[in-house]
């Protein structure tokens, strides 16, 4: 079982859209896939029309009193399941802090699922906290959607520094450009310049497209309702890059 | 985890009735109707089915996917490459638990399409208040046929309830409503079984195993004729697969059946006239001979990975030219063999054998034709057992290899006789003796096979040199293999005395006497 975190310190960069669409593509290729919606806002759960509710809340779940297995919901797509969000996730940091080895808790909870799933996407809340530290420990790769703006770059550098200072050698950072607006000069310049300094940048770009925004209206993965659009093709490309370097190794 | 629940359904009116009774808190969304084609795959001898696994290729909306049930911890469906939509060997499957399980069940066998099912499917999604699918209801009207052949035959309609993980309530609620509806009965067979039955097929129609049920008082000619007919069927059933070179097991089964038949023909004496036995004996031996060279190549190819693994890592690639030689010569030998199988000699043999067997009766005049089979079986088995014991006891540490080879032949004859007539004797007792004999035969078999393989490898090396430039490293690596085989053969030889002693122990002797000694009434069931 491979675990991929989709993360950025900054919010509103397309994390959930990435997790949902890549998970859809992974399941379509035959991988048993789980999305864990860790964001208390529950956007991934919303896209899959699943109520953002976990019986017993995060406290019971994190203490291991409620097995993750019992909380999983099937989506409308074969081979693709979701562990829904819950509003109590907003206090997850506090509950994690109460447990032994707080940074390893999520990994411990996920381990029993390794016989059921080939791939897990963690849709992470923004900011650096104990929750994100857990994600860094559990995941073998971190997809970092990055808007080609100076502010976004700053947050990526912060993340890079954190990873380097915390001996997270197992974690493969996979930043990629998200919400790219080719009409903006700054976007184009950064797209040209940044990969030279950061060769870990993936080649695929996700465009800023109304198709992606409509996920909230359709409440479906983009690939389901607009499979031939630019944005869908971009996600297909991104998936083949991720699959080649993380999943199908 | 919840599983699909299926009901037999006569027509769509039952579905309409059900839809009316679904509680108003659920919405129903009908999906576009579609046609699904499923091709179920298994080996010729149904290894997947026997192992509890079903594997099929499903075409729906122009997309092809491979589906499975029965392999835990793996996806139920995998999208497949359009360029190779139907897998032939386990290697064509994506890596993981599915491939491991299928490979373990199939071994050297290939997958063949067993039945084709075409279904018209109407699907309804049962939705909750978020418009999320919480259950799927589908009506499938199916027809089946032998893959690619003839017309489809109706194989029933079924209503399927496909649960969604984490939503047990809708399934329970709607299933409760269905159970009250009298015109819907739960499906007991899977779609695969229904499809096979609809075309008049049989589940697990082929097995190379020997299993007869004989009454002890049955006239010998009837029992022996049944044995021969069964073996002849196996030969004929395997001929198409042998000709097409589908996998090595077709030829293996054919050769084993020929060997068993030769043994039955010559060992169960007096049931057929000597003239008839002579008429077929030599011709069956000819089949053994003409199929031998291809089988030799098959054995090397089947065990090639093991041979490679015997060598230290850095020498393994030196064997690649040997692999190429085996592949090309297997094809050449196969071509030569197919010519013989297509020859009038082979076809007449099979035709004459069938005609002879179908007409063999007690009136044929042979001495033992009317003898009760138990009496004849006792006599033949006990005699052969004595011969085995005598030969085995005469073997000492420095006896020549030929003595062991001769003992192996006698042991095989004894094994075949005991397997043919197994049903006449108490199952536990004869089962134990057969197992004990098999263990001895394993030792003798390994001893001879290792020697034959070493000799063959030397022959191949000479042939490779004659045919062109063979790298010295390849010949050296083959030499290492020969050395390994002969060392192993010596080890096998050193284990013989202990194996034979186990077979010949007094407990076994007592059971042999009590079961087979003519006129001994003790211990017979």
Short mmCIF file of N, CA and C in Angstrom, two decimals, chain B residues 205-212 223-237 257 260-261 354 357 420:
data_model
loop_
_atom_site.label_atom_id
_atom_site.label_comp_id
_atom_site.label_asym_id
_atom_site.label_seq_id
_atom_site.Cartn_x
_atom_site.Cartn_y
_atom_site.Cartn_z
N UNK B 205 -15.61 -30.38 -16.86
CA UNK B 205 -15.87 -31.52 -17.73
C UNK B 205 -14.65 -32.42 -17.94
N UNK B 206 -13.47 -31.95 -17.58
CA UNK B 206 -12.28 -32.74 -17.88
C UNK B 206 -11.40 -32.89 -16.65
N UNK B 207 -10.93 -34.11 -16.45
CA UNK B 207 -9.90 -34.32 -15.44
C UNK B 207 -9.04 -35.48 -15.91
N UNK B 208 -7.74 -35.33 -15.73
CA UNK B 208 -6.86 -36.42 -16.16
C UNK B 208 -6.75 -37.48 -15.06
N UNK B 209 -7.39 -37.20 -13.93
CA UNK B 209 -7.28 -38.13 -12.78
C UNK B 209 -8.03 -39.43 -13.05
N UNK B 210 -7.56 -40.48 -12.39
CA UNK B 210 -8.18 -41.80 -12.54
C UNK B 210 -9.13 -42.00 -11.38
N UNK B 211 -10.40 -42.20 -11.69
CA UNK B 211 -11.36 -42.46 -10.61
C UNK B 211 -12.52 -43.29 -11.17
N UNK B 212 -12.50 -44.57 -10.84
CA UNK B 212 -13.57 -45.45 -11.32
C UNK B 212 -14.33 -46.01 -10.13
N UNK B 223 -15.17 -53.86 -16.69
CA UNK B 223 -14.35 -52.89 -15.94
C UNK B 223 -13.15 -52.44 -16.76
N UNK B 224 -12.48 -53.41 -17.36
CA UNK B 224 -11.25 -53.09 -18.10
C UNK B 224 -11.59 -52.26 -19.35
N UNK B 225 -12.71 -52.57 -19.95
CA UNK B 225 -13.14 -51.79 -21.11
C UNK B 225 -13.40 -50.32 -20.70
N UNK B 226 -14.05 -50.14 -19.53
CA UNK B 226 -14.30 -48.77 -19.04
C UNK B 226 -12.99 -48.00 -18.83
N UNK B 227 -12.02 -48.70 -18.26
CA UNK B 227 -10.73 -48.06 -18.02
C UNK B 227 -10.12 -47.59 -19.34
N UNK B 228 -10.11 -48.51 -20.30
CA UNK B 228 -9.51 -48.17 -21.59
C UNK B 228 -10.27 -47.05 -22.29
N UNK B 229 -11.60 -47.11 -22.21
CA UNK B 229 -12.38 -46.06 -22.89
C UNK B 229 -12.11 -44.69 -22.26
N UNK B 230 -12.02 -44.68 -20.93
CA UNK B 230 -11.74 -43.41 -20.24
C UNK B 230 -10.38 -42.86 -20.70
N UNK B 231 -9.39 -43.75 -20.77
CA UNK B 231 -8.05 -43.30 -21.17
C UNK B 231 -8.04 -42.85 -22.63
N UNK B 232 -8.81 -43.56 -23.45
CA UNK B 232 -8.89 -43.17 -24.87
C UNK B 232 -9.55 -41.79 -25.00
N UNK B 233 -10.57 -41.54 -24.17
CA UNK B 233 -11.21 -40.21 -24.18
C UNK B 233 -10.19 -39.13 -23.85
N UNK B 234 -9.37 -39.40 -22.81
CA UNK B 234 -8.35 -38.41 -22.43
C UNK B 234 -7.41 -38.14 -23.60
N UNK B 235 -7.00 -39.22 -24.26
CA UNK B 235 -6.08 -39.04 -25.41
C UNK B 235 -6.75 -38.14 -26.46
N UNK B 236 -7.98 -38.49 -26.82
CA UNK B 236 -8.65 -37.74 -27.89
C UNK B 236 -8.93 -36.28 -27.50
N UNK B 237 -9.32 -36.07 -26.24
CA UNK B 237 -9.62 -34.70 -25.79
C UNK B 237 -8.38 -33.81 -25.82
N UNK B 257 -1.83 -40.93 -20.35
CA UNK B 257 -2.96 -41.82 -20.68
C UNK B 257 -2.49 -42.98 -21.54
N UNK B 260 -0.60 -45.38 -19.29
CA UNK B 260 -1.53 -46.15 -18.45
C UNK B 260 -2.24 -47.21 -19.28
N UNK B 261 -2.61 -46.85 -20.50
CA UNK B 261 -3.33 -47.80 -21.33
C UNK B 261 -2.44 -48.99 -21.69
N UNK B 354 -11.22 -47.54 -30.46
CA UNK B 354 -12.59 -47.25 -30.01
C UNK B 354 -13.57 -48.33 -30.46
N UNK B 357 -12.98 -51.46 -28.39
CA UNK B 357 -13.41 -51.36 -26.99
C UNK B 357 -14.93 -51.33 -26.89
N UNK B 420 -6.35 -48.15 -10.79
CA UNK B 420 -7.51 -48.56 -11.61
C UNK B 420 -8.59 -49.20 -10.74
#
